[in-house]
Amino acid sequence: MLKAHVRPWMGIVMVALMTLSFAAGTQFRSLACVGANLMAGVGGFASESLSAVEEISLRPVEAFQEVTALLRRNYVAGISEKQEVELGYAAIRGMLAGLRDPYTRFMDPEEYNGFREENQGHFEGIGATLEMTEVPVSPESDKETAKQGALSPFQCAVCGADWVNPLSYRITRASANGFEAEYVSEAPFYREYRISVVAPIPGGPAERVGLKAGDQVVKIDDTSTYGMSMTEAVKRIRGPAGTAISLLIRREGESKPIELEIVRGNIDIPTVEKRVLDGDIGYLRINSFNESSVELTAEGLAELKTKGIKGLVLDLRNNPGGGLEVCLDVTAMFVPHGPIVYIQAKGAEPAPRLAPKQSRGLGLPLVVLVNRGSASASEILAGAVQERGVGKVVGERTFGKGLVQIVRPLKDGSAVAITTAKYMTPKKHEVNERGILPDKEVAQPEGVVRPLSDEDLQAKTAVEMVKEQIALRSASSIRQSRLPATALAR
């Protein structure tokens, strides 16, 4: 009987096969974190029992068991127990890839442990968050990469090339070391999924050498990222503090790829940073929404208020997100009772998540700073401030991740993240692939710009806007105080 040969890991595979169906299509690489917690920017743990799933077809499960048994009995090189586990995990990843959703992914025990460490804000790595994103590619941007011979002949033949548009180029020579391509004709833009940087962690190794939000990772050391899963990319990039790694990245506006040498380090994410600017302007920077964010944000606001601040700059730049419930609790400190975000689950109408009745908001002039590295939970907070009319948003259009995931731990120490819903702003505007557009767009100078440095034009603009709001409030208060008592009584 096949059941006598079922190993513990096979139960995980069979549950996955029964819960999700296969779908044909290109293999998409899943979301992963390399030095920061982006996982499901609006994530949580599900309580639904897997046994509740009804009307399941057992044919995929039976086929999987049969193939496994055939391999065990007949494969010429033999199958070790370790290989069986790896094959089982590969089957799960292949199934999830068929959903064509870069946010639904499987984490083996090692990856899941890393994810939990990142959620606590302490780990070793380069200090950056990666994600698989869909990007437009033009023939002009392909020319330089084609010359580098980034792909093997096999990849060119099977996949039509990732970095070369087959409508624009003809392969003229291929060898074990790469290929050469000849430009044939102009072709329109087309779209591909590539490993991109969501945000470098402030002060981390990646930021120090100039890695930026939006950079696309072309090579890791000498290995092309074409066809590479996010899992493999993360494992290649992670490593002990003090070791070095080379990343070849493509950056918008640059004609040639850029090579960066990064020495890995011990990463401690300072969840909340605070200070007073120009005597009476509070500055609060939230770097991620993790387990300690609610307490530290509340403490930071209380401390700033005791110092007599008259307005606040809230910095969410390069904040890649975190947990939904954490985000809601933090946002309720800035907006009064009412909708923070709308969550739309499968087959349901959008449902509001509200700031509690006791929420009074900040009660001070407020400006929120965002950029391309502000994602998911950061976008919820910025969108709520903007659309509830309690503050202004300054900087650049945000990342545009408006999907909700649950993270389900599995019995063998692995876990699966599944997209379960999408979210919208208080006025029901969708965020996914659109982002939050600032009230005032301000671009930063080229190069690495430290927060609050002389080159930080976005922060300078935010401070000036807070000062203007303070002046307007002061003028309004003076006018009110000069009104006759009878007018005030009315």
Coordinates of C-alpha atoms in Angstrom, one line a residue:
M1 CA 0.0 0.0 0.0
L2 CA 1.3 3.4 -0.9
K3 CA 0.1 4.9 2.4
A4 CA 2.7 2.8 4.2
H5 CA 5.4 4.7 2.5
V6 CA 4.1 8.2 3.2
R7 CA 6.7 10.4 5.0
P8 CA 5.9 13.4 7.2
W9 CA 6.8 15.9 4.6
M10 CA 4.4 14.2 2.1
G11 CA 1.5 15.2 4.3
I12 CA 2.4 18.8 3.8
V13 CA 2.5 18.3 0.0
M14 CA -0.9 16.5 0.0
V15 CA -2.6 19.1 2.1
A16 CA -1.3 21.7 -0.3
L17 CA -2.4 19.7 -3.3
M18 CA -5.9 19.5 -1.8
T19 CA -6.1 23.1 -0.8
L20 CA -4.9 24.8 -4.0
S21 CA -5.2 23.7 -7.7
F22 CA -2.6 23.5 -10.4
A23 CA -2.6 26.2 -13.1
A24 CA -0.5 26.2 -16.2
G25 CA 1.8 29.1 -16.9
T26 CA 5.2 30.7 -16.5
Q27 CA 7.0 30.1 -13.2
F28 CA 6.9 33.3 -11.1
R29 CA 9.3 33.7 -8.3
S30 CA 7.7 34.6 -4.9
L31 CA 8.1 37.4 -2.5
A32 CA 11.0 37.2 -0.1
C33 CA 12.8 39.3 2.4
V34 CA 16.6 39.9 2.5
G35 CA 17.2 42.0 5.6
A36 CA 13.7 43.4 6.4
N37 CA 10.2 42.1 7.0
L38 CA 8.0 42.8 4.1
M39 CA 6.1 39.6 4.3
A40 CA 2.5 40.3 3.5
G41 CA 2.8 43.9 4.6
V42 CA -0.7 43.2 5.9
G43 CA -0.3 39.7 7.1
G44 CA -1.6 37.6 10.0
F45 CA -2.2 34.0 11.1
A46 CA -5.3 32.2 9.9
S47 CA -7.6 30.3 12.2
E48 CA -9.5 28.3 9.5
S49 CA -9.0 24.6 9.7
L50 CA -7.7 22.8 6.6
S51 CA -10.1 20.0 7.3
A52 CA -12.9 22.4 6.6
V53 CA -12.2 22.4 2.8
E54 CA -15.0 20.5 1.1
E55 CA -15.5 18.7 -2.3
I56 CA -11.8 18.1 -2.8
S57 CA -10.6 16.1 -5.8
L58 CA -8.1 13.4 -4.6
R59 CA -6.7 12.7 -8.1
P60 CA -3.7 15.1 -7.7
V61 CA -2.9 13.6 -4.3
E62 CA -3.1 10.0 -5.6
A63 CA -0.9 10.9 -8.7
F64 CA 1.7 12.5 -6.4
Q65 CA 1.8 9.5 -4.2
E66 CA 2.1 7.2 -7.2
V67 CA 4.9 9.1 -8.8
T68 CA 6.8 9.3 -5.4
A69 CA 6.5 5.5 -5.0
L70 CA 7.6 4.9 -8.6
L71 CA 10.7 7.1 -8.1
R72 CA 11.6 5.4 -4.8
R73 CA 11.4 1.9 -6.4
N74 CA 12.8 2.6 -9.9
Y75 CA 15.0 5.7 -10.1
V76 CA 18.4 4.6 -11.2
A77 CA 20.4 6.8 -8.9
G78 CA 18.2 6.1 -5.9
I79 CA 16.3 8.7 -3.8
S80 CA 17.6 9.7 -0.4
E81 CA 15.3 10.9 2.3
K82 CA 16.7 14.4 2.0
Q83 CA 16.0 14.3 -1.7
E84 CA 12.5 13.2 -1.1
V85 CA 11.9 16.2 1.2
E86 CA 13.4 18.6 -1.4
L87 CA 11.2 17.1 -4.1
G88 CA 8.2 17.5 -1.9
Y89 CA 9.0 21.2 -1.3
A90 CA 9.7 21.7 -5.0
A91 CA 6.3 20.3 -5.8
I92 CA 4.6 22.8 -3.5
R93 CA 6.6 25.7 -4.9
G94 CA 5.7 24.5 -8.5
M95 CA 2.0 24.4 -7.6
L96 CA 2.0 27.9 -6.1
A97 CA 3.9 29.2 -9.1
G98 CA 1.0 28.0 -11.2
L99 CA -1.2 30.6 -9.5
R100 CA 0.9 33.4 -11.1
D101 CA 0.8 35.3 -7.8
P102 CA 4.2 36.5 -6.6
Y103 CA 2.9 37.0 -3.1
T104 CA 1.6 33.4 -2.5
R105 CA 4.7 31.4 -1.6
F106 CA 6.1 28.5 0.4
M107 CA 8.8 28.8 3.0
D108 CA 10.8 25.8 4.1
P109 CA 11.8 25.6 7.8
E110 CA 15.0 27.5 7.3
E111 CA 13.3 30.3 5.4
Y112 CA 10.5 30.5 7.9
N113 CA 12.9 30.8 10.8
G114 CA 14.6 33.6 8.9
F115 CA 11.2 35.3 8.3
R116 CA 10.4 35.2 12.0
E117 CA 13.8 36.6 12.9
E118 CA 13.3 39.4 10.5
N119 CA 9.9 40.1 12.0
Q120 CA 11.7 40.6 15.3
G121 CA 14.2 43.1 13.7
H122 CA 17.5 41.2 14.3
F123 CA 19.4 39.2 11.6
E124 CA 22.5 39.0 9.4
G125 CA 22.5 40.1 5.8
I126 CA 22.8 43.0 3.4
G127 CA 19.8 44.9 4.9
A128 CA 17.4 45.2 2.0
T129 CA 13.9 43.9 1.0
L130 CA 13.5 42.2 -2.3
E131 CA 10.3 41.4 -4.3
M132 CA 9.3 40.0 -7.7
T133 CA 7.8 42.9 -9.6
E134 CA 6.4 43.3 -13.1
V135 CA 8.3 45.9 -15.0
P136 CA 8.1 47.3 -18.6
V137 CA 11.1 46.5 -20.8
S138 CA 12.1 48.5 -23.9
P139 CA 14.4 47.4 -26.7
E140 CA 16.8 50.2 -25.9
S141 CA 17.2 49.0 -22.3
D142 CA 17.9 45.5 -23.7
K143 CA 20.9 46.5 -25.9
E144 CA 23.5 46.8 -23.2
T145 CA 22.5 43.7 -21.4
A146 CA 22.5 41.7 -24.6
K147 CA 26.2 42.5 -25.1
Q148 CA 27.0 41.1 -21.7
G149 CA 26.0 37.6 -22.6
A150 CA 24.0 37.2 -19.4
L151 CA 22.1 34.0 -20.4
S152 CA 23.2 30.5 -21.3
P153 CA 22.3 29.1 -24.8
F154 CA 19.9 26.7 -23.1
Q155 CA 18.0 29.6 -21.5
C156 CA 17.9 31.5 -24.8
A157 CA 16.6 28.5 -26.7
V158 CA 14.0 27.5 -24.2
C159 CA 12.7 30.8 -22.9
G160 CA 13.3 33.2 -25.8
A161 CA 15.6 35.2 -23.5
D162 CA 14.7 37.2 -20.5
W163 CA 16.9 40.2 -21.0
V164 CA 16.6 40.3 -24.8
N165 CA 13.4 41.0 -26.6
P166 CA 13.1 38.3 -29.3
L167 CA 11.1 40.8 -31.4
S168 CA 14.1 43.1 -31.5
Y169 CA 17.2 40.8 -31.4
R170 CA 18.5 37.7 -33.2
I171 CA 21.0 35.4 -31.4
T172 CA 24.2 35.4 -33.5
R173 CA 26.5 33.3 -31.4
A174 CA 26.0 31.1 -28.4
S175 CA 28.5 29.2 -26.2
A176 CA 28.8 27.8 -22.8
N177 CA 29.9 31.2 -21.6
G178 CA 26.9 33.1 -22.9
F179 CA 25.6 34.6 -26.2
E180 CA 25.8 37.5 -28.5
A181 CA 22.7 39.2 -30.0
E182 CA 22.2 41.4 -33.1
Y183 CA 19.8 44.3 -33.0
V184 CA 17.2 43.7 -35.7
S185 CA 14.4 46.2 -35.4
E186 CA 12.5 48.4 -33.0
A187 CA 9.7 46.7 -31.0
P188 CA 7.2 48.0 -28.5
F189 CA 7.5 47.8 -24.7
Y190 CA 6.7 44.4 -23.2
R191 CA 6.5 43.3 -19.5
E192 CA 8.5 40.9 -17.4
Y193 CA 8.8 39.8 -13.8
R194 CA 12.2 40.7 -12.2
I195 CA 13.7 40.6 -8.8
S196 CA 13.6 44.2 -7.5
V197 CA 14.6 46.1 -4.4
V198 CA 11.6 47.4 -2.4
A199 CA 13.7 49.2 0.2
P200 CA 17.1 49.2 1.8
I201 CA 17.2 49.3 5.5
P202 CA 18.3 52.8 6.8
G203 CA 21.9 52.6 7.8
G204 CA 22.4 49.0 6.6
P205 CA 25.2 47.7 4.4
A206 CA 23.1 47.9 1.2
E207 CA 22.1 51.5 1.7
R208 CA 25.6 52.5 2.6
V209 CA 26.9 51.4 -0.8
G210 CA 24.0 53.0 -2.7
L211 CA 21.4 50.3 -3.3
K212 CA 18.0 52.1 -3.9
A213 CA 14.3 51.2 -4.0
G214 CA 13.4 50.2 -7.5
D215 CA 16.8 48.7 -8.5
Q216 CA 16.5 45.4 -10.4
V217 CA 18.9 42.7 -9.5
V218 CA 20.5 41.3 -12.7
K219 CA 23.2 39.1 -11.2
I220 CA 24.2 37.8 -7.8
D221 CA 28.0 37.4 -7.8
D222 CA 28.5 35.7 -11.2
T223 CA 25.1 34.1 -11.5
S224 CA 22.3 35.6 -13.6
T225 CA 19.0 36.0 -11.8
Y226 CA 17.1 35.0 -14.9
G227 CA 14.9 32.0 -14.1
M228 CA 16.1 32.1 -10.4
S229 CA 13.4 31.7 -7.8
M230 CA 13.1 34.2 -5.0
T231 CA 13.9 31.5 -2.6
E232 CA 17.3 30.8 -4.3
A233 CA 18.0 34.5 -4.6
V234 CA 17.5 35.0 -0.9
K235 CA 19.7 32.1 0.0
R236 CA 22.5 33.4 -2.2
I237 CA 22.3 36.9 -0.8
R238 CA 22.0 36.0 2.8
G239 CA 25.1 35.1 4.7
P240 CA 27.2 35.7 7.8
A241 CA 28.3 39.2 8.8
G242 CA 31.6 40.2 7.4
T243 CA 31.3 38.2 4.2
A244 CA 31.0 40.0 0.8
I245 CA 28.7 39.7 -2.1
S246 CA 28.5 41.4 -5.5
L247 CA 25.2 42.5 -7.0
L248 CA 24.7 43.7 -10.6
I249 CA 21.7 46.0 -10.7
R250 CA 19.8 47.9 -13.4
R251 CA 18.5 51.3 -12.3
E252 CA 15.9 53.4 -14.0
G253 CA 17.5 56.3 -15.9
E254 CA 20.9 54.6 -16.1
S255 CA 22.0 53.2 -19.5
K256 CA 24.3 50.6 -18.1
P257 CA 24.0 48.1 -15.2
I258 CA 25.8 49.1 -11.9
E259 CA 27.9 46.7 -9.9
L260 CA 27.8 47.0 -6.1
E261 CA 30.1 45.2 -3.6
I262 CA 28.3 44.7 -0.3
V263 CA 29.8 43.4 3.0
R264 CA 27.1 41.7 5.0
G265 CA 26.5 42.9 8.5
N266 CA 24.5 42.4 11.7
I267 CA 21.2 44.1 11.1
D268 CA 19.3 45.7 13.9
I269 CA 16.2 47.6 12.6
P270 CA 15.6 50.7 14.7
T271 CA 11.8 50.4 14.6
V272 CA 11.1 54.0 15.6
E273 CA 13.4 57.0 15.6
K274 CA 12.4 60.4 17.0
R275 CA 13.8 63.9 17.5
V276 CA 12.7 67.6 17.6
L277 CA 13.5 69.8 14.6
D278 CA 13.8 73.6 14.7
G279 CA 12.6 73.9 18.3
D280 CA 9.0 72.8 17.9
I281 CA 8.6 70.4 15.0
G282 CA 8.5 66.7 15.9
Y283 CA 10.1 64.1 13.7
L284 CA 9.0 60.4 14.0
R285 CA 10.5 57.8 11.6
I286 CA 8.8 54.3 11.5
N287 CA 11.1 51.8 9.7
S288 CA 8.8 48.8 9.8
F289 CA 5.6 47.5 11.3
N290 CA 6.7 44.7 13.6
E291 CA 6.0 43.3 17.0
S292 CA 7.3 46.4 18.9
S293 CA 6.0 49.1 16.6
V294 CA 2.8 50.0 18.5
E295 CA 4.5 50.4 21.9
L296 CA 7.5 52.3 20.5
T297 CA 5.3 54.6 18.4
A298 CA 3.1 55.5 21.3
E299 CA 6.1 56.1 23.5
G300 CA 7.8 58.3 20.8
L301 CA 4.7 60.4 20.3
A302 CA 4.2 60.9 24.1
E303 CA 7.8 62.0 24.5
L304 CA 7.7 64.4 21.6
K305 CA 4.4 66.0 23.0
T306 CA 6.0 66.5 26.4
K307 CA 8.7 68.5 24.6
G308 CA 6.0 70.9 23.4
I309 CA 6.0 70.1 19.6
K310 CA 3.4 72.0 17.6
G311 CA 3.5 69.8 14.5
L312 CA 4.9 66.5 13.3
V313 CA 6.7 65.0 10.3
L314 CA 6.0 61.3 10.1
D315 CA 8.7 59.5 7.9
L316 CA 7.6 56.3 6.3
R317 CA 10.2 56.3 3.5
N318 CA 11.7 52.9 2.8
N319 CA 9.3 51.3 5.2
P320 CA 8.3 48.0 3.5
G321 CA 5.4 47.2 5.7
G322 CA 4.5 44.6 8.3
G323 CA 1.4 43.2 10.0
L324 CA -2.1 44.5 9.4
E325 CA -3.1 44.6 13.0
V326 CA 0.1 46.4 14.0
C327 CA -0.5 48.9 11.2
L328 CA -4.2 49.5 12.3
D329 CA -3.1 50.2 15.9
V330 CA -0.4 52.6 14.8
T331 CA -2.7 54.4 12.3
A332 CA -5.3 54.9 15.0
M333 CA -2.8 57.2 16.8
F334 CA -2.9 59.6 13.8
V335 CA -6.5 59.5 12.6
P336 CA -9.8 59.8 14.6
H337 CA -12.6 57.3 14.7
G338 CA -13.6 56.2 11.3
P339 CA -12.4 54.0 8.4
I340 CA -8.6 53.4 8.1
V341 CA -8.8 50.9 5.2
Y342 CA -11.2 48.7 3.4
I343 CA -10.4 44.9 3.1
Q344 CA -12.1 42.9 0.3
A345 CA -11.8 39.2 0.8
K346 CA -12.7 36.5 -1.7
G347 CA -16.3 36.8 -2.9
A348 CA -17.1 39.5 -0.3
E349 CA -17.9 43.2 -0.4
P350 CA -15.2 45.7 0.9
A351 CA -15.4 45.8 4.7
P352 CA -14.0 48.8 6.6
R353 CA -11.5 48.5 9.4
L354 CA -12.0 51.4 11.8
A355 CA -10.0 53.4 14.2
P356 CA -11.7 52.8 17.6
K357 CA -14.3 55.2 19.0
Q358 CA -11.8 56.5 21.5
S359 CA -9.4 57.6 18.8
R360 CA -9.0 61.3 18.6
G361 CA -6.2 61.5 16.1
L362 CA -2.9 63.4 16.5
G363 CA -4.5 66.8 16.8
L364 CA -1.5 68.6 15.4
P365 CA -0.4 69.6 11.9
L366 CA 0.9 66.5 10.2
V367 CA 3.0 65.7 7.1
V368 CA 3.8 62.1 6.0
L369 CA 6.9 61.4 4.0
V370 CA 6.8 58.5 1.5
N371 CA 8.9 57.2 -1.4
R372 CA 9.1 54.2 -3.8
G373 CA 10.2 52.1 -0.8
S374 CA 7.0 52.8 1.2
A375 CA 4.9 49.6 0.7
S376 CA 1.8 47.8 2.0
A377 CA 1.3 48.8 5.6
S378 CA 3.0 52.1 5.0
E379 CA 0.6 52.8 2.2
I380 CA -2.4 52.1 4.5
L381 CA -1.2 54.7 7.0
A382 CA -0.3 57.3 4.3
G383 CA -3.6 56.7 2.5
A384 CA -5.6 57.1 5.7
V385 CA -3.9 60.3 6.7
Q386 CA -4.4 61.7 3.2
E387 CA -8.0 60.7 2.6
R388 CA -9.3 61.4 6.1
G389 CA -7.9 64.9 5.7
V390 CA -5.8 64.9 8.9
G391 CA -2.5 65.6 7.1
K392 CA -0.6 65.9 3.8
V393 CA 1.6 63.4 2.0
V394 CA 5.0 64.5 0.6
G395 CA 7.6 62.7 -1.5
E396 CA 7.3 60.1 -4.3
R397 CA 4.5 57.8 -5.5
T398 CA 4.6 54.7 -3.2
F399 CA 5.4 51.1 -4.1
G400 CA 1.8 49.9 -4.8
K401 CA 1.2 46.7 -2.8
G402 CA -2.4 46.4 -2.0
L403 CA -2.8 42.7 -1.3
V404 CA -3.3 40.9 2.0
Q405 CA -1.6 37.6 2.9
I406 CA -2.0 35.1 5.8
V407 CA 1.0 33.1 7.0
R408 CA 0.1 29.6 7.9
P409 CA 2.8 27.6 9.9
L410 CA 2.9 23.9 8.9
K411 CA 3.6 20.8 11.0
D412 CA 7.1 20.3 9.8
G413 CA 8.3 23.8 10.6
S414 CA 7.7 25.2 7.2
A415 CA 5.0 27.7 6.3
V416 CA 2.9 29.0 3.4
A417 CA 1.8 32.6 2.7
I418 CA -1.5 32.9 0.8
T419 CA -3.0 36.0 -0.7
T420 CA -6.5 36.2 0.8
A421 CA -7.7 39.8 0.1
K422 CA -6.9 43.2 -1.3
Y423 CA -7.2 46.5 0.4
M424 CA -8.4 50.0 -0.5
T425 CA -8.1 53.4 1.0
P426 CA -10.9 55.1 3.0
K427 CA -12.4 56.4 -0.2
K428 CA -12.1 52.9 -1.8
H429 CA -9.3 53.7 -4.1
E430 CA -7.2 50.6 -5.0
V431 CA -3.5 50.7 -4.1
N432 CA -2.1 47.6 -5.8
E433 CA 0.2 48.5 -8.7
R434 CA -0.9 52.1 -8.3
G435 CA 0.5 53.3 -5.0
I436 CA -0.3 56.5 -3.1
L437 CA 0.3 59.7 -5.0
P438 CA 1.6 62.4 -2.7
D439 CA -0.1 65.8 -2.3
K440 CA 3.2 67.3 -3.1
E441 CA 5.8 65.4 -5.2
V442 CA 9.4 66.1 -4.3
A443 CA 12.3 64.2 -5.9
Q444 CA 15.6 63.6 -4.1
P445 CA 19.0 64.4 -5.5
E446 CA 21.1 61.7 -7.1
G447 CA 23.2 59.5 -4.8
V448 CA 22.7 58.3 -1.3
V449 CA 20.7 60.9 0.7
R450 CA 20.6 60.4 4.5
P451 CA 17.4 61.3 6.2
L452 CA 17.4 64.9 7.6
S453 CA 20.8 65.6 5.9
D454 CA 21.3 68.9 4.0
E455 CA 20.5 67.1 0.8
D456 CA 17.2 65.7 2.1
L457 CA 14.9 67.9 0.0
Q458 CA 11.8 65.9 0.9
A459 CA 12.3 66.3 4.7
K460 CA 13.0 70.0 4.2
T461 CA 9.7 70.4 2.2
A462 CA 7.8 68.5 4.9
V463 CA 9.1 70.7 7.7
E464 CA 8.2 73.9 5.8
M465 CA 4.7 72.6 5.2
V466 CA 4.2 71.8 8.9
K467 CA 5.4 75.3 9.8
E468 CA 2.9 76.8 7.3
Q469 CA 0.1 74.7 8.9
I470 CA 1.2 75.9 12.4
A471 CA 1.1 79.5 11.2
L472 CA -2.4 79.1 9.8
R473 CA -3.7 77.5 13.0
S474 CA -2.1 80.3 15.0
A475 CA -3.7 83.0 12.8
S476 CA -7.1 81.3 13.0
S477 CA -6.9 81.1 16.8
I478 CA -6.0 84.8 17.0
R479 CA -9.0 85.7 14.8
Q480 CA -11.3 83.6 17.0
S481 CA -10.1 85.2 20.2
R482 CA -10.9 88.7 18.8
L483 CA -14.5 87.9 18.0
P484 CA -17.1 89.6 20.2
A485 CA -18.5 87.4 23.0
T486 CA -22.0 87.6 21.4
A487 CA -20.6 86.3 18.1
L488 CA -18.9 83.4 19.9
A489 CA -22.1 82.6 21.7
R490 CA -23.9 82.1 18.4

